[in-house]
Each structure stands twice: as C-alpha cells, then as structure tokens.
Coordinates of C-alpha atoms and ligand atoms in Angstrom, one line a residue:
X1 CA 124.1 111.3 142.0
X2 CA 124.4 107.6 142.1
X3 CA 123.5 106.2 145.6
X4 CA 126.9 104.5 145.9
X5 CA 128.7 107.9 145.6
X6 CA 129.5 110.2 148.5
X7 CA 130.6 113.6 147.2
X8 CA 131.9 116.1 149.8
X9 CA 129.6 119.3 150.2
X10 CA 132.1 121.3 148.1
X11 CA 132.2 118.8 145.2
X12 CA 128.3 118.5 145.3
X13 CA 127.8 122.1 145.1
X14 CA 130.4 122.7 142.3
X15 CA 128.7 120.0 140.2
X16 CA 125.1 121.3 140.9
X17 CA 126.3 124.7 139.8
X18 CA 128.2 123.5 136.6
X19 CA 131.5 124.8 138.1
X20 CA 134.8 123.1 137.0
X21 CA 135.8 120.0 139.0
X22 CA 138.9 118.0 138.5
X23 CA 139.0 114.3 139.5
X24 CA 142.2 112.9 141.0
X25 CA 143.2 109.3 141.6
X26 CA 144.4 107.6 144.7
X27 CA 146.4 104.6 143.7
X28 CA 149.3 106.7 142.8
X29 CA 149.0 107.9 146.6
X30 CA 148.7 104.5 148.2
X31 CA 150.8 102.5 145.8
X32 CA 152.9 104.8 143.7
X33 CA 154.7 106.9 146.2
X34 CA 156.1 106.4 149.7
X35 CA 154.7 108.2 152.8
X36 CA 155.0 111.1 153.5
X37 CA 155.9 112.4 150.0
X38 CA 152.6 110.7 148.7
X39 CA 150.6 112.8 151.1
X40 CA 152.4 116.1 150.4
X41 CA 151.8 115.2 146.7
X42 CA 148.0 114.6 147.3
X43 CA 147.7 117.9 149.1
X44 CA 149.8 120.0 146.7
X45 CA 147.6 118.6 143.9
X46 CA 144.3 119.8 145.4
X47 CA 145.8 123.1 146.3
X48 CA 147.0 123.5 142.6
X49 CA 143.5 122.7 141.3
X50 CA 142.0 125.2 143.8
X51 CA 144.5 128.0 142.8
X52 CA 143.2 127.6 139.3
X53 CA 139.7 128.2 140.5
X54 CA 138.4 124.6 140.1
X55 CA 137.4 122.0 142.8
X56 CA 139.5 118.9 143.3
X57 CA 137.8 115.6 143.8
X58 CA 140.2 113.0 144.8
X59 CA 138.5 109.4 144.5
X60 CA 138.8 106.4 146.6
X61 CA 136.6 103.7 148.3
X62 CA 136.2 104.0 152.1
X63 CA 133.8 102.2 154.3
X64 CA 132.0 100.8 151.3
X65 CA 131.3 104.1 149.7
X66 CA 132.9 105.8 146.6
X67 CA 134.2 108.9 148.0
X68 CA 134.3 111.9 145.6
X69 CA 136.5 114.5 147.3
X70 CA 138.3 113.5 150.4
X71 CA 139.1 115.3 153.7
X72 CA 142.7 115.6 155.0
X73 CA 142.0 112.6 157.5
X74 CA 141.0 110.3 154.7
X75 CA 143.9 111.3 152.5
X76 CA 146.3 110.6 155.4
X77 CA 144.6 107.2 155.8
X78 CA 145.2 106.4 152.2
X79 CA 148.8 107.7 152.3
X80 CA 149.7 105.6 155.3
X81 CA 147.6 102.7 154.5
X82 CA 150.4 101.1 152.1
X83 CA 149.5 97.6 151.1
X84 CA 146.4 97.4 153.5
X85 CA 144.7 99.7 151.0
X86 CA 143.5 97.5 148.0
X87 CA 144.5 98.6 144.5
X88 CA 141.1 99.0 142.8
X89 CA 140.7 98.7 139.1
X90 CA 137.2 98.1 137.4
X91 CA 137.2 94.3 138.4
X92 CA 138.0 95.2 142.1
X93 CA 135.5 98.1 142.5
X94 CA 132.5 96.0 143.5
X95 CA 134.7 93.9 146.0
X96 CA 135.7 97.1 148.0
X97 CA 132.2 98.2 148.0
X98 CA 130.6 95.2 149.2
X99 CA 133.2 94.2 151.8
X100 CA 134.0 97.6 153.1
X101 CA 137.8 97.2 152.6
X102 CA 139.5 100.5 152.0
X103 CA 140.8 100.9 148.3
X104 CA 142.6 103.3 146.2
X105 CA 141.4 103.8 142.7
X106 CA 143.6 103.3 139.5
X107 CA 143.0 105.4 136.3
X108 CA 140.3 102.9 135.2
X109 CA 138.3 103.0 138.4
X110 CA 138.7 106.7 138.8
X111 CA 137.3 107.1 135.4
X112 CA 134.3 105.1 136.3
X113 CA 133.5 107.2 139.4
X114 CA 134.2 110.4 137.7
X115 CA 131.7 109.5 135.0
X116 CA 129.2 108.5 137.5
X117 CA 129.6 111.8 139.4
X118 CA 129.4 113.9 136.1
X119 CA 133.2 115.0 136.2
X120 CA 134.6 115.3 132.8
X121 CA 138.3 116.0 133.5
X122 CA 140.7 113.9 135.5
X123 CA 144.4 114.5 136.2
X124 CA 146.9 111.8 136.9
X125 CA 150.6 111.1 136.4
X126 CA 150.8 108.2 134.0
X127 CA 148.5 105.8 132.3
X128 CA 148.7 102.0 132.6
X129 CA 149.3 100.3 129.2
X130 CA 150.8 97.3 127.5
X131 CA 153.8 96.1 129.6
X132 CA 156.9 95.0 127.8
X133 CA 156.7 91.2 127.1
X134 CA 152.8 91.4 126.9
X135 CA 153.0 89.1 123.9
X136 CA 153.9 86.3 126.4
X137 CA 152.6 87.6 129.8
X138 CA 149.3 89.2 128.4
X139 CA 149.8 92.0 130.8
X140 CA 147.8 94.9 129.8
X141 CA 146.3 97.4 132.0
X142 CA 142.5 97.7 132.2
X143 CA 143.0 101.4 131.9
X144 CA 143.1 101.0 128.1
X145 CA 139.8 99.2 128.0
X146 CA 138.3 101.8 130.2
X147 CA 139.4 104.6 128.0
X148 CA 137.5 102.9 125.1
X149 CA 134.3 103.0 126.9
X150 CA 134.1 105.6 129.6
X151 CA 133.7 109.3 128.7
X152 CA 136.4 111.1 130.7
X153 CA 139.4 113.1 129.6
X154 CA 142.6 111.9 131.4
X155 CA 145.4 114.4 131.6
X156 CA 148.7 112.7 132.1
X157 CA 152.4 113.0 131.2
X158 CA 152.2 110.1 128.7
X159 CA 153.2 106.7 129.9
X160 CA 156.6 105.6 131.2
X161 CA 158.7 103.2 129.3
X162 CA 158.3 100.5 131.8
X163 CA 155.6 99.9 129.2
X164 CA 155.7 99.1 125.5
X165 CA 154.7 102.6 124.3
X166 CA 154.3 101.7 120.7
X167 CA 151.9 98.7 121.5
X168 CA 150.2 101.0 124.1
X169 CA 149.4 103.6 121.5
X170 CA 148.4 100.9 118.8
X171 CA 145.8 99.6 121.4
X172 CA 144.5 103.2 122.0
X173 CA 144.2 103.7 118.2
X174 CA 142.2 100.4 118.0
X175 CA 140.1 101.5 120.7
X176 CA 139.1 104.8 119.1
X177 CA 140.9 106.8 121.9
X178 CA 142.1 110.3 120.8
X179 CA 145.8 110.9 122.2
X180 CA 146.0 114.6 122.1
X181 CA 149.6 116.2 122.7
X182 CA 149.5 119.6 124.4
X183 CA 151.9 121.8 122.7
X184 CA 153.7 118.6 121.3
X185 CA 153.5 116.3 118.3
X186 CA 155.1 113.6 120.2
X187 CA 153.8 111.3 122.9
X188 CA 155.7 112.1 126.1
X189 CA 157.5 109.5 127.9
X190 CA 156.7 110.6 131.6
X191 CA 160.1 111.5 133.0
X192 CA 161.2 112.8 129.7
X193 CA 159.3 115.0 127.1
X194 CA 160.0 112.7 124.0
X195 CA 159.4 109.2 122.9
X196 CA 159.9 109.5 119.2
X197 CA 156.2 108.4 118.8
X198 CA 153.4 110.7 117.4
X199 CA 150.2 111.7 119.1
X200 CA 147.0 111.5 117.0
X201 CA 146.6 115.3 117.2
X202 CA 148.4 118.2 118.6
X203 CA 146.5 121.0 120.5
X204 CA 148.1 124.2 121.4
X205 CA 145.8 125.2 124.2
X206 CA 143.1 123.8 126.4
X207 CA 140.3 125.5 124.4
X208 CA 141.1 123.3 121.5
X209 CA 140.9 120.3 123.8
X210 CA 137.7 121.3 125.1
X211 CA 136.2 121.6 121.6
X212 CA 137.3 118.2 120.8
X213 CA 135.8 116.6 123.9
X214 CA 132.7 118.4 123.2
X215 CA 132.5 117.2 119.5
X216 CA 133.2 113.6 120.6
X217 CA 130.6 113.4 123.2
X218 CA 127.9 115.2 121.4
X219 CA 128.3 112.7 118.7
X220 CA 127.6 110.0 121.1
X221 CA 131.1 108.6 120.7
X222 CA 131.4 107.2 124.3
X223 CA 134.8 106.7 125.6
X224 CA 137.8 108.6 127.0
X225 CA 140.3 111.1 125.6
X226 CA 144.0 111.1 126.6
X227 CA 145.5 114.6 126.9
X228 CA 149.3 114.1 127.0
X229 CA 151.1 116.9 128.8
X230 CA 154.8 116.7 128.6
X231 CA 156.8 117.1 132.0
X232 CA 158.1 120.6 132.4
X233 CA 161.5 121.0 130.9
X234 CA 163.0 122.1 134.2
X235 CA 161.9 118.9 135.8
X236 CA 162.5 116.4 133.0
X237 CA 165.2 113.7 133.4
X238 CA 167.6 112.4 130.9
X239 CA 165.9 109.8 128.6
X240 CA 168.8 107.6 128.2
X241 CA 169.6 107.5 131.9
X242 CA 166.0 106.5 132.6
X243 CA 166.0 103.8 130.0
X244 CA 168.8 102.1 131.8
X245 CA 167.2 102.6 135.2
X246 CA 164.1 101.0 133.8
X247 CA 165.9 98.1 132.2
X248 CA 167.3 97.5 135.8
X249 CA 163.9 97.7 137.4
X250 CA 162.4 95.4 134.9
X251 CA 165.3 92.9 135.6
X252 CA 164.6 93.2 139.4
X253 CA 160.8 92.5 138.8
X254 CA 161.6 89.4 136.8
X255 CA 164.0 88.1 139.5
X256 CA 161.5 88.5 142.2
X257 CA 158.7 86.9 140.1
X258 CA 156.4 89.9 140.3
X259 CA 153.2 89.6 138.3
X260 CA 149.7 90.9 138.0
X261 CA 148.6 94.2 139.8
X262 CA 151.8 94.3 141.8
X263 CA 153.9 94.9 138.7
X264 CA 153.4 98.8 138.5
X265 CA 154.0 99.5 142.2
X266 CA 157.0 97.3 142.3
X267 CA 158.5 99.0 139.2
X268 CA 157.8 102.4 140.6
X269 CA 159.5 101.7 143.9
X270 CA 162.4 100.0 142.1
X271 CA 162.9 103.2 139.9
X272 CA 162.9 105.4 143.0
X273 CA 165.6 103.2 144.6
X274 CA 167.7 103.1 141.5
X275 CA 167.6 106.9 140.7
X276 CA 168.3 107.9 144.3
X277 CA 164.9 109.5 144.5
X278 CA 165.0 111.5 141.3
X279 CA 162.3 109.6 139.8
X280 CA 160.0 110.5 142.7
X281 CA 160.8 114.3 142.5
X282 CA 160.0 114.2 138.8
X283 CA 156.8 112.3 139.3
X284 CA 155.7 114.9 141.9
X285 CA 156.4 117.8 139.4
X286 CA 154.7 116.3 136.6
X287 CA 151.4 115.4 138.3
X288 CA 151.2 118.8 139.8
X289 CA 151.7 120.3 136.2
X290 CA 148.9 118.0 135.1
X291 CA 146.5 119.1 137.8
X292 CA 147.1 122.7 136.8
X293 CA 146.4 121.9 133.1
X294 CA 143.3 119.8 134.1
X295 CA 141.9 122.6 136.2
X296 CA 142.3 125.0 133.1
X297 CA 140.7 122.4 130.7
X298 CA 137.8 121.8 133.2
X299 CA 137.1 125.6 133.1
X300 CA 137.3 125.7 129.4
X301 CA 134.9 122.6 129.1
X302 CA 132.5 124.1 131.6
X303 CA 132.3 127.4 129.6
X304 CA 131.4 125.4 126.5
X305 CA 128.7 123.4 127.9
X306 CA 127.2 126.2 129.9
Ligands
PSU1 N1 151.7 104.7 136.1 C1 152.5 105.5 136.9 N2 152.1 105.8 138.3 C2 151.0 105.2 138.8 C3 150.3 104.2 137.9 C4 150.6 104.1 136.7 O1 153.5 106.1 136.5 O2 150.9 105.4 140.0 C5 149.1 103.6 138.5 C6 147.8 104.3 138.0 O3 146.8 104.2 139.1 C7 147.4 103.2 136.9 C8 147.7 101.9 137.5 O4 146.0 103.3 136.6 O5 149.1 102.3 138.2 C9 147.9 101.0 136.5 O6 148.0 99.7 137.1 P1 148.0 98.3 136.2 O7 149.1 98.4 135.2 O8 148.1 97.3 137.3 O9 146.8 98.3 135.5
MN2 MN1 148.7 94.5 134.8

C-alpha cells in the first residue's frame, strides 16, 4: 500500500485476501447533495455494497492522508463540511495532502486513489464531461483524461445533460475508453434512461463486463472503462421536463457568472431547487443502484483474477 494511503482495517483485509471492494467518491457527498440527505446517501451506499458481500471504500483526503474507507464520524465531517471541504480533482490532490485541508474526491481523484489501493471497481452517480459551450469556455472535466490513463472501471448512470453528451462521448472514444451499456444500447442520460446516443458495446451482465476489464488490462491497455447503468425505470424522471429544468439551471449559472470547478455543484443545486427536490431523489436512487451493480461486478472480477 502506498505510504500516503490510509485504508481502514476492513478494506486492508479485504484487499489482502482478494475479496471484492468497491470504491465510492466523496465529492457527491460534500458538493453534490445537501445535508443530511448526503449523509443518508453515503451510508446507504455503503450498506448496499455490504449487502452484496463486498466491502465499501469511500475515499477522501483528511488530515493530509488519502483515506480509503471512512468511519461514520469522517463521513459526517464530509457531509457537514460543505464548502469548507475542498473539491479535489487530479490537480488538487497534492495541495490537500501537503496542507492538511480536508478534501472530497471527484471521479478523477477517486480513480487515482482506487488505483493506488488496488481497487478495480468504483461506483458513482454521474461522470464529469464536456460542458455545453465548451467550444468557447474550454470547460472539460479532468474526469475524461483520468479515464484515459487510470485503470479503474467507473459504474455510473451516464452523464447528465448539463453536459454536452455527444462531445463527451467523442472525447471518450478518442481517449480509447470503452463505454459499456449494462442491458442497454444507449448511453443513459442520468435522470432518464435514454439519450439517443449509442454506447460502444452492450453487456447483458456483469460477467461480460468483468471479461472485458480483464482483457483490456491483461493487454497492458492502461485506462478506465465506463460502465453505464441506466437509472431504474421506477425512479426515472421525464427526459423532456428535465431538459427544461437543465436549460433554466444553465441560464442561472450564466447569470451568476459561475465558472471553473463551481459549475457542476452550482448546477446540481439549481436543478434540485427547480425540480422541487425530485432531481435529488432520483440521484439518490441511481447512485444506490450503481453501488449494487458495482459490488456484483467487483465479485465477478475478483473471481476471474483469482
Ligand atoms: N456529476 C453528477 N454529480 C456529481 C458530479 C458530477 O451528476 O456530484 C461530481 C463528480 O465528483 C465529478 C465531478 O467527478 O462532479 C466533476 O466535476 P468537474 O466538472 O468540475 O470536473
Ligand atoms: Mn470544469
């Protein structure tokens, strides 16, 4: 284990014994949802992973250490911390480690930590990607470059259309990142199951996904894999209505002059306000669904690499 990492005894034991472990991110806790729903979600995710027989490892930087697995006190600290907790992507990770400032990890930073710890599967809600208007703003999430280089499978519900989904998929293709659809030919659009855009390959179960991960990494093709897992039918929101809500949220962001790493948290909060909380409920449901899928995938992958 890298000396900057502090795994919990539970995570360390599972990794040493080759048992399935699922990484979870913390930016969605600190910056993606309000307290106390964020803490409820973080706890529910860990419970869902355990119920599938895997060990959850929520990742964050606290007291100058990369923590791999968090106790309930640390989860609460991240959930209550709000903006006093740094949002950490690849560029910010060394700053939080050197200064001791608490930080929540994005998809990119969580992938880095998971890879260092030897965790192959990571569950989250949505990926960062190419923002609408990126042709002038240049706002492209570092998550995409991380997927190009860091060998972790990210289970997500696609990306929400606060982003430019066609451009996001083009960049993933250029970077050689497989975008697998679980039981779907279409890249899901986070709150809704369809985007009209194709995934690169459809898988109908986690064993097919595990075989692809193994083939990719055995070949020395470093880099991530996206497993796109559509939101369950019962929790999905109407795509048209969400498009309107997103258009409103984007207008609000422009009006307030929001740029840089504040954009995604601002849009998530605006959407929650505009939809009267329905976007938050859907977000909680889809993340939980991804945690369950990730736990099953981690078990399938662990069985293959025994
Ligand atoms: N998308 C969501 N919810 C989130 C995020 C993205 O639907 O909470 C978070 C993830 O942590 C992701 C990050 O890695 O936002 C991307 O931020 P940026 O666009 O600043 O790279
Ligand atoms: Mn950005």
